[in-house]
Coordinates of C-alpha atoms and ligand atoms in Angstrom, one line a residue:
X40 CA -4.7 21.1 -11.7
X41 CA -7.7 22.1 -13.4
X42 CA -10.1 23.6 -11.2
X43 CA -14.1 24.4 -11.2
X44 CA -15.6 26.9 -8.9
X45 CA -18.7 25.8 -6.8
X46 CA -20.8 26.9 -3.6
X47 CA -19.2 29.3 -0.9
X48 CA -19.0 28.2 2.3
X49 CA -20.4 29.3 5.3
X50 CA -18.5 31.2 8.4
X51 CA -14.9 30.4 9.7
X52 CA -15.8 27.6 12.9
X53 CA -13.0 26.7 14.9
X54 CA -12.4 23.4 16.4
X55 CA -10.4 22.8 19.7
X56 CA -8.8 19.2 20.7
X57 CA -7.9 19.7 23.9
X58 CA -4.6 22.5 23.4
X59 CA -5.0 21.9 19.4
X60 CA -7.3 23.9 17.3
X61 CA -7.9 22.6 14.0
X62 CA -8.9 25.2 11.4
X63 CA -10.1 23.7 8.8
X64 CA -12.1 22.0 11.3
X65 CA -11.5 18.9 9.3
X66 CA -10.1 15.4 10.5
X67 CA -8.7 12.8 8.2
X68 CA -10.5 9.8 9.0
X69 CA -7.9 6.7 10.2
X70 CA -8.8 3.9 8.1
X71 CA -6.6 0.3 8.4
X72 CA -4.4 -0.4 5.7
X73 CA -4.8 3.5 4.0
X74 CA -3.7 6.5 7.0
X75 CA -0.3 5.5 7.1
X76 CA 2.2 8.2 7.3
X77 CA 2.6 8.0 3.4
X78 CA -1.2 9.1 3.1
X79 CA -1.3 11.3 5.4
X80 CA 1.6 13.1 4.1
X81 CA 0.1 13.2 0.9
X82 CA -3.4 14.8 2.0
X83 CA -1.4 17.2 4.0
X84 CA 0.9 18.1 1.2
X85 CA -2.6 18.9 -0.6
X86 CA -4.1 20.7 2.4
X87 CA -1.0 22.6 3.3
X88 CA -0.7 20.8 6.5
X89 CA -3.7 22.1 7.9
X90 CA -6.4 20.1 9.2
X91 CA -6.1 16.9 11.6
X92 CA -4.9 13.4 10.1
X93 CA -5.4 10.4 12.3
X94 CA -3.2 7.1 12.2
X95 CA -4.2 3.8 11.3
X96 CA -5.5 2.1 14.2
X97 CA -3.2 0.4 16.6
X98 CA -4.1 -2.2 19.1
X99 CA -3.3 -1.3 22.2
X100 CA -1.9 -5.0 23.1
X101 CA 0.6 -5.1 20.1
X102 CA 1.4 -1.8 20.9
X103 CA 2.2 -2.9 24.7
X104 CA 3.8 -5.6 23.6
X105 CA 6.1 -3.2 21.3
X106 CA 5.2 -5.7 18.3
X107 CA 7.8 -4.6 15.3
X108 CA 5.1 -4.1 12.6
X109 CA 2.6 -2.0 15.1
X110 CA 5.9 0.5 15.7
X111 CA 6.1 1.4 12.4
X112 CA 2.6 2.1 12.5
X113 CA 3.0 4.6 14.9
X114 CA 5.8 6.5 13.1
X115 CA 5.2 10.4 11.9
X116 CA 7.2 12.4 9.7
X117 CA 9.1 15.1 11.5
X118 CA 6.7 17.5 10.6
X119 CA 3.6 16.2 11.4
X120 CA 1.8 17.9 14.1
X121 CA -0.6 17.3 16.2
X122 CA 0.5 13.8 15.7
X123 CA -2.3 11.8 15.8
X124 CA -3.1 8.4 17.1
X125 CA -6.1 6.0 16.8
X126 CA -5.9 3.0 19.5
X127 CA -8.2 0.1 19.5
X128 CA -8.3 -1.9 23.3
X129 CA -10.7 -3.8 24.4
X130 CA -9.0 -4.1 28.1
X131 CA -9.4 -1.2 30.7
X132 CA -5.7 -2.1 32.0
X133 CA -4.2 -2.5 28.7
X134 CA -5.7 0.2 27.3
X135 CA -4.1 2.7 30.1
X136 CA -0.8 1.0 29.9
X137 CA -0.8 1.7 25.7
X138 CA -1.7 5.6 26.6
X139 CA 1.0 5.8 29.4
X140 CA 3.2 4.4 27.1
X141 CA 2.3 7.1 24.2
X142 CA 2.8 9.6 27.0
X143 CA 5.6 8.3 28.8
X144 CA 7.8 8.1 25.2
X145 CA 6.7 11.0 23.7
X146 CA 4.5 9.3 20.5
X147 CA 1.8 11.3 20.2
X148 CA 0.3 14.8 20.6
X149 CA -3.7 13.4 20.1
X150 CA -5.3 9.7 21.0
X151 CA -8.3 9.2 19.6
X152 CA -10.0 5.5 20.5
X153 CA -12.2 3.2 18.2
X154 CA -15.2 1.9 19.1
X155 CA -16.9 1.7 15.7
X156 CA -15.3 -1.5 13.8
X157 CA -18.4 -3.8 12.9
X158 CA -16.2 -6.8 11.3
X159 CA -17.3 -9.8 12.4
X160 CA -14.5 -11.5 13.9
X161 CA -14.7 -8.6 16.1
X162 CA -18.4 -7.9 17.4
X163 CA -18.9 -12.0 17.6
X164 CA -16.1 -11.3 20.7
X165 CA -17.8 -8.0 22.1
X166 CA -15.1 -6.0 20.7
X167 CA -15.4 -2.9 17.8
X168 CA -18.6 -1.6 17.9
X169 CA -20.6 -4.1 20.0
X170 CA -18.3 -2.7 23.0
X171 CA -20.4 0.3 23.8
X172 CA -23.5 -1.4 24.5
X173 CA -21.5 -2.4 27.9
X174 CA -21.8 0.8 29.7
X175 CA -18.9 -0.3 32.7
X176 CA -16.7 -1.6 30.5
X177 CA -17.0 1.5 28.0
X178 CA -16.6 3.5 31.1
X179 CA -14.0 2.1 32.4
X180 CA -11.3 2.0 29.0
X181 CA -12.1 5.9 28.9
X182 CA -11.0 6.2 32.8
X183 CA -8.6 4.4 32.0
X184 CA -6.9 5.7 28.5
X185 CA -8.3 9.5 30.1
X186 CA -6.2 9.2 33.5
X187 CA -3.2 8.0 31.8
X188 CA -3.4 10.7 28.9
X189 CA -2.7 14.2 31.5
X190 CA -2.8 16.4 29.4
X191 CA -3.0 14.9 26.2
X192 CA -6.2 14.9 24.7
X193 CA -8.4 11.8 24.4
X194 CA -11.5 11.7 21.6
X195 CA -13.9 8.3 21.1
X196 CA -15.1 7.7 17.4
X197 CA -18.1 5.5 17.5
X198 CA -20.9 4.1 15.5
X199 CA -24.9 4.7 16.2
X200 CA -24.7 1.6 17.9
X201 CA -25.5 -2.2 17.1
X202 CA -28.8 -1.9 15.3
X203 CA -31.8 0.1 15.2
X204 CA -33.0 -1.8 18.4
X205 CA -29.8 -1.3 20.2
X206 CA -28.6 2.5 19.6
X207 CA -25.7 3.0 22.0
X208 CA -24.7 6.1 20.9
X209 CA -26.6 9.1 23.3
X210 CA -25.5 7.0 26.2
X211 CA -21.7 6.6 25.1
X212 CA -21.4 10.3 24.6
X213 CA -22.6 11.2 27.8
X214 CA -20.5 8.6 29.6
X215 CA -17.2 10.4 27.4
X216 CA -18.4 13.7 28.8
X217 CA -18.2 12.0 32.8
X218 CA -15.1 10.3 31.9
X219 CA -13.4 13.9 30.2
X220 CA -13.2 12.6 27.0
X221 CA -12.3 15.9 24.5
X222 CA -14.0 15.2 21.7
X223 CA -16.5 13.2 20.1
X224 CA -16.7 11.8 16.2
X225 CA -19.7 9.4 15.2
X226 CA -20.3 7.7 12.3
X227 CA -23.8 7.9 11.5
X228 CA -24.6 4.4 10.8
X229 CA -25.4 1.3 13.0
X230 CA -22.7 -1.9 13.1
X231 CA -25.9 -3.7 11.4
X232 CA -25.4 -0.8 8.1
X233 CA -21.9 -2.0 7.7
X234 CA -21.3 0.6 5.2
X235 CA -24.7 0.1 3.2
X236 CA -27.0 2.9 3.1
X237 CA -26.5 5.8 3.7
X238 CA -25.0 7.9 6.7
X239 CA -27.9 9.3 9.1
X240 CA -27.0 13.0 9.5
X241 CA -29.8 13.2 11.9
X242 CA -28.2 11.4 14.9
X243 CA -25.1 13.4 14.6
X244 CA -27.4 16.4 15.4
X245 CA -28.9 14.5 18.0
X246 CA -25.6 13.7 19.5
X247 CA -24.7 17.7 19.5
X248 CA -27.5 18.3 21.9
X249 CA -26.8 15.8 24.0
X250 CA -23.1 16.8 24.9
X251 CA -23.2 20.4 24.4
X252 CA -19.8 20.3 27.1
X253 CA -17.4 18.7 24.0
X254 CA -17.3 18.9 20.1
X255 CA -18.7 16.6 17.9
X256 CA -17.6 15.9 14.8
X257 CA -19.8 14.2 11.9
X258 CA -19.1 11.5 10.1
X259 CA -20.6 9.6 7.0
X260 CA -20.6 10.0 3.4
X261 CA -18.5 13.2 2.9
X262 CA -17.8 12.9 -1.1
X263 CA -17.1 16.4 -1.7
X264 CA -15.9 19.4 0.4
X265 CA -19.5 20.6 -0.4
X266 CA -20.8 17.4 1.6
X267 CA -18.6 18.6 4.3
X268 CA -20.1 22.3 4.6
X269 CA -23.4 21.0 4.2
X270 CA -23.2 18.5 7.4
X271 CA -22.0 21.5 9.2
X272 CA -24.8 23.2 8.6
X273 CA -27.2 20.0 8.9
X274 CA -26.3 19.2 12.1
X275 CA -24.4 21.8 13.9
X276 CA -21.1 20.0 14.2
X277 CA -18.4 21.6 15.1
X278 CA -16.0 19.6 12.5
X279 CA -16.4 16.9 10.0
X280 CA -14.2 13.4 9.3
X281 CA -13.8 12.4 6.0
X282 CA -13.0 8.7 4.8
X283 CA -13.8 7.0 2.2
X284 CA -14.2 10.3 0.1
X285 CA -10.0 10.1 -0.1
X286 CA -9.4 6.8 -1.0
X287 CA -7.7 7.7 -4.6
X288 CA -8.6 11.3 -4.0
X289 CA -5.7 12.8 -1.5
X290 CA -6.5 16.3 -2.8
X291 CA -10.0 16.5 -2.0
X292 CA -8.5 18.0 1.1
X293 CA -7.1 20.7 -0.6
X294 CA -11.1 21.3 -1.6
X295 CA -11.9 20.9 2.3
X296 CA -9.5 23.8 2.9
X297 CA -10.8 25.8 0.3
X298 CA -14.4 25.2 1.3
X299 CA -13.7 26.7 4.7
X300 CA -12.0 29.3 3.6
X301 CA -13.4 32.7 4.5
X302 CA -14.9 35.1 2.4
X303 CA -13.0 35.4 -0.9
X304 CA -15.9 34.2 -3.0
X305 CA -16.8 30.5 -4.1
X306 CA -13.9 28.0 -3.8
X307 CA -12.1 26.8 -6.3
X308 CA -12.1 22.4 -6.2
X309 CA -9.7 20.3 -7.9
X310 CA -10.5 19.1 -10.9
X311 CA -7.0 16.8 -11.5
X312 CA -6.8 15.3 -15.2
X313 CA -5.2 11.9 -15.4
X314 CA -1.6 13.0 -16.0
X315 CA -1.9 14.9 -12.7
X316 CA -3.7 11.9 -11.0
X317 CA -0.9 9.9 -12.7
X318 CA 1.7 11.6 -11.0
X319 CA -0.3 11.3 -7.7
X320 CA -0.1 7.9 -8.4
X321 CA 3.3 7.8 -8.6
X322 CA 4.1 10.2 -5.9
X323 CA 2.1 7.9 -3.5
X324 CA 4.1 4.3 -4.5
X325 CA 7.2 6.2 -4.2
X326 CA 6.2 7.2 -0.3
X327 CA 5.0 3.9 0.7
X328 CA 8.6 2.4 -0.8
X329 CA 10.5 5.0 1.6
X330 CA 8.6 4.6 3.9
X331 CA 8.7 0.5 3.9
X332 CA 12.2 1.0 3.0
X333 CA 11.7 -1.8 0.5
X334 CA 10.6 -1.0 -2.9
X335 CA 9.2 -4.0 -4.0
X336 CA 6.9 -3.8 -1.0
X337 CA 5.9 -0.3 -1.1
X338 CA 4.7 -1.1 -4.5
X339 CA 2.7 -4.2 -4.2
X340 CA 1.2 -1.9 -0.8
X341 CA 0.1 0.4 -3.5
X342 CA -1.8 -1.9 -5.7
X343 CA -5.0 -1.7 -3.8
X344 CA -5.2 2.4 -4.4
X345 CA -5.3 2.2 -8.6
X346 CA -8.8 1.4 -8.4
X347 CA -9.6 4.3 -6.3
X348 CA -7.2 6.7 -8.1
X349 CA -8.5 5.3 -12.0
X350 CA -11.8 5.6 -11.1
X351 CA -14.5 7.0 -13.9
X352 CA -11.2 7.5 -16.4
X353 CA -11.1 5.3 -19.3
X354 CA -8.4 3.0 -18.5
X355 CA -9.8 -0.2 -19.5
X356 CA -9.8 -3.7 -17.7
X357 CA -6.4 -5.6 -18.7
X358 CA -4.9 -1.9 -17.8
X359 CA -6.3 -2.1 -14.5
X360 CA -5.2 -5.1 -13.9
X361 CA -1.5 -4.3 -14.9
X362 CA -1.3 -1.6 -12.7
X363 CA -2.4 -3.8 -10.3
X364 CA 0.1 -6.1 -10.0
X365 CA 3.2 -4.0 -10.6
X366 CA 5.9 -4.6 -8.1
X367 CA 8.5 -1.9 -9.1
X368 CA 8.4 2.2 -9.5
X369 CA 9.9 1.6 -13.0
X370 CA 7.2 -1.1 -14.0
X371 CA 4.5 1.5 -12.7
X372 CA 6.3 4.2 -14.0
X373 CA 6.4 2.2 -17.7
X374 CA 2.8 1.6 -17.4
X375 CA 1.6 5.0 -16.5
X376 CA 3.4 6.3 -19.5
X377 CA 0.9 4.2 -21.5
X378 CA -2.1 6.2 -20.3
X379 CA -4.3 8.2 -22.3
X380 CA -3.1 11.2 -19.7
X381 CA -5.4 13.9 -21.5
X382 CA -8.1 12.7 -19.9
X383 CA -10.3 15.3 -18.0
X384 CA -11.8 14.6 -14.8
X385 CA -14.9 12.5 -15.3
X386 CA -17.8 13.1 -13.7
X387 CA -18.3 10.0 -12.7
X388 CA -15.3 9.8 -10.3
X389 CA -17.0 11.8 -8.1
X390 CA -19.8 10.3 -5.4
X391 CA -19.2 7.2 -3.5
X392 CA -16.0 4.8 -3.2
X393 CA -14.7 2.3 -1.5
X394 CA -16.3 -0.2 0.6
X395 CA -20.5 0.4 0.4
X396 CA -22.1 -3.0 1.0
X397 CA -24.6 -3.6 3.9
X398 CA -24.6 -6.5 6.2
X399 CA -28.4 -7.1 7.8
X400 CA -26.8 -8.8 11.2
X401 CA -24.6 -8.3 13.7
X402 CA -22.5 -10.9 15.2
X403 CA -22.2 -10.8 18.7
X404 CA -21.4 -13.0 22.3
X405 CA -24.3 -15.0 23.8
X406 CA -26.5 -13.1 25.8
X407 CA -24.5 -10.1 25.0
X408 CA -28.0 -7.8 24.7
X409 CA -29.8 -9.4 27.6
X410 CA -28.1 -6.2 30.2
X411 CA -26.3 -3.5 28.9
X412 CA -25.4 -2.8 32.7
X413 CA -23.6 -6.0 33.7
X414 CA -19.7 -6.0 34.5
X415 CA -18.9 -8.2 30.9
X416 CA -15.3 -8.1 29.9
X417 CA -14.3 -8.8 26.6
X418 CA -11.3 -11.3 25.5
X419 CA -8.2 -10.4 24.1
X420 CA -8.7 -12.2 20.7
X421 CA -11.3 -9.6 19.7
X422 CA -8.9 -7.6 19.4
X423 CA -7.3 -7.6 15.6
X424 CA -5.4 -5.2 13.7
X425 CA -7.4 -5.7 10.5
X426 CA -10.4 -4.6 12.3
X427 CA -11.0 -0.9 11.1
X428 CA -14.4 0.7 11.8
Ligands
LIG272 C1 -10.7 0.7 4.5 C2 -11.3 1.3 5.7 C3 -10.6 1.2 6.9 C4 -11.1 1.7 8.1 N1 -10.4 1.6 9.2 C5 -10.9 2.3 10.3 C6 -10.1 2.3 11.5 O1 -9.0 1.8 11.6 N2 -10.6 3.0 12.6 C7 -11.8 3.6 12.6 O2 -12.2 4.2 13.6 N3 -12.5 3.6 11.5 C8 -12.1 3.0 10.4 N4 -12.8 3.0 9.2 C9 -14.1 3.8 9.2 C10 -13.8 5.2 8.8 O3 -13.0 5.9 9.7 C11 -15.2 6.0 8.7 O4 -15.8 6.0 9.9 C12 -16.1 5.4 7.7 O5 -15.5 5.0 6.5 C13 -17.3 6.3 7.4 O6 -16.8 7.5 6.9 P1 -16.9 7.9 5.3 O7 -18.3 7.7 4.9 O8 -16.3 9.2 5.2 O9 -16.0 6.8 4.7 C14 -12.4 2.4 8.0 C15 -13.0 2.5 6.8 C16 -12.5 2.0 5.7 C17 -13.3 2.2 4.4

């Protein structure tokens, strides 16, 4: 790929989970729908396996309940390691059985739990990212999930908190430090910012002092491995998750590596043309139809990363929209052949992607705010695997 050098980076920082040390100290953010084992072999292929590349999320009741879909979920190449899973419970009990079960069978080298998804259907039942205002019942899933784990490690990934009125996010991190959480990850935006605005790097500093015991990583808006530095050096983190920043963009963690490399001058970024995006492209259908073990699936799975990967190139509309509905590798393939593939890079690619909109309020139980102290449970039904965070 074409590459363009920019800023060096700043010293080598390692980052310890639990037995782990990931170096870069960079984390793969698990998003629903994208971090399946296809993706993540993808961005490993481009970071040379280093780094640390979380699962989708998994509920803990579907995975309890050993639902067929949720087990595929949980399924890592052979050479994946740490393997890394994100679990979403709303249920102290059920939360502990899912991590003895992880433990018991061998399915995972990392857990790392949401608390962050602001979806409606979720916060209206106290679930996602409304949960953490609760202080027992947040207290009690990390017990839980931490005294079935042994020795595996156990991380949180959180939001600020509901709103600007209801910031959870000091408290939460001190109650992971009681409860021996290993690490900490926060998103620095409320449930209320959806994905609007922009990240507050500020609180991720903020949440650095207040649990100097554990690592924090920062997360929010991380477009470009230069982002990534820069938050390190913001806000004293001791890593950084990247999300949204992928979607389309697999080697960008090939850039993440680079930026953290030590000495050696500026790094060198990736700078793919559309032939090499194309082939991305293709590489990436191809994985999710091995990985489904059903072409036609793996294909139509796909659809919803051309708009991330064409980004900024000229491709034009009724294109798009082709290459959106293809349901075979030789229909893709056909199409992709069509491209202008000289294309350079275009600037405009770069910045935000995927999901940015803002939401001005959160959903939530009655009375849910009136004590953050009370001994609240939440239902079942809030929790749902197309949740996210
Ligand atoms: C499509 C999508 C799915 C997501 N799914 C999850 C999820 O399953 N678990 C989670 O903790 N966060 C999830 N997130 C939130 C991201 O992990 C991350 O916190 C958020 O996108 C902010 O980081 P970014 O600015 O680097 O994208 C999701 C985000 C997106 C865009």
């Amino acid at each position: 790929m074409t590459q363009s050098p920019q800023t060096p980076h700043p010293e080598r920082t390692q980052l310890r989970i639990g037995p782990h040390t990931v170096q870069p100290p960079v984390v793969l953010a698990p998003m629903a729908g994208i971090t399946n084992a296809p993706f993540r072999t993808l961005c490993r292929e481009f970071s040379g396996g280093r780094g640390l590349f979380v699962s989708e999320m998994i509920t803990t009741r579907a995975l309890v309940e050993r639902d067929a879909k949720t087990m595929r979920l949980i399924h890592f190449d052979g050479t994946e390691k740490p393997r890394s899973i994100q679990l979403y419970g709303v249920d102290p009990g059920t939360v502990g059985k899912a991590v003895q079960m992880i433990v018991d069978e061998d399915l995972a080298d990392h857990i790392d739990l949401n608390f962050g998804c602001p979806v409606p259907k979720v916060t209206r039942k106290g679930g996602g990212s409304a949960l953490p205002y609760k202080r027992h019942l947040l207290r009690s899933i990390l017990r839980e999930a931490v005294t079935a784990a042994g020795p595996l490690p156990v991380t949180m990934k959180m939001r600020k908190g509901i709103d600007d009125d209801h910031i959870t996010y000091l408290d939460a991190g001190r109650i992971a430090v009681e409860e021996g959480v290993t690490a900490i990850a926060l998103h620095g935006r409320t449930a209320a910012q959806h994905y609007g605005g922009t990240a507050d790097w500020e609180s991720i500093a903020r949440l650095k002092e207040a649990v100097p015991e554990i690592p924090v990583l920062g997360n929010g808006d991380i477009w470009s491995a230069d982002d990534a530095v820069r938050m390190m050096r913001e806000t004293g983190c001791d890593g950084v998750v990247v999300g949204r920043g992928c979607l389309g963009r697999p080697w960008l963690f090939g850039d993440l590596v680079a930026a953290f490399e030590p000495g050696g001058g500026a790094p060198v970024y990736a700078r793919p043309t559309l032939k090499e995006v194309a082939a991305v492209m293709r590489r990436h259908a191809e994985l999710l139809a091995e990985w489904l073990e059903d072409e036609e699936r793996g294909v139509i799975d796909f659809r919803k990363h051309v708009a991330w990967y064409t980004k900024g190139f000229s491709v034009g509309s009724e294109m798009r929209k082709r290459l959106a509905i293809t349901s075979s590798l030789a229909e893709l393939d056909a199409l992709l052949a069509e491209l202008d593939l000289d294309q350079e890079w275009p600037p405009g690619a770069d910045g935000p992607r995927g999901r940015t909109s803002g939401r001005n309020r959160v959903v939530l139980p009655d009375g849910w705010l009136d004590d953050p102290y009370d001994r609240a449970g939440v239902g079942a039904d809030a929790e749902q695997d197309t949740s996210g965070g």
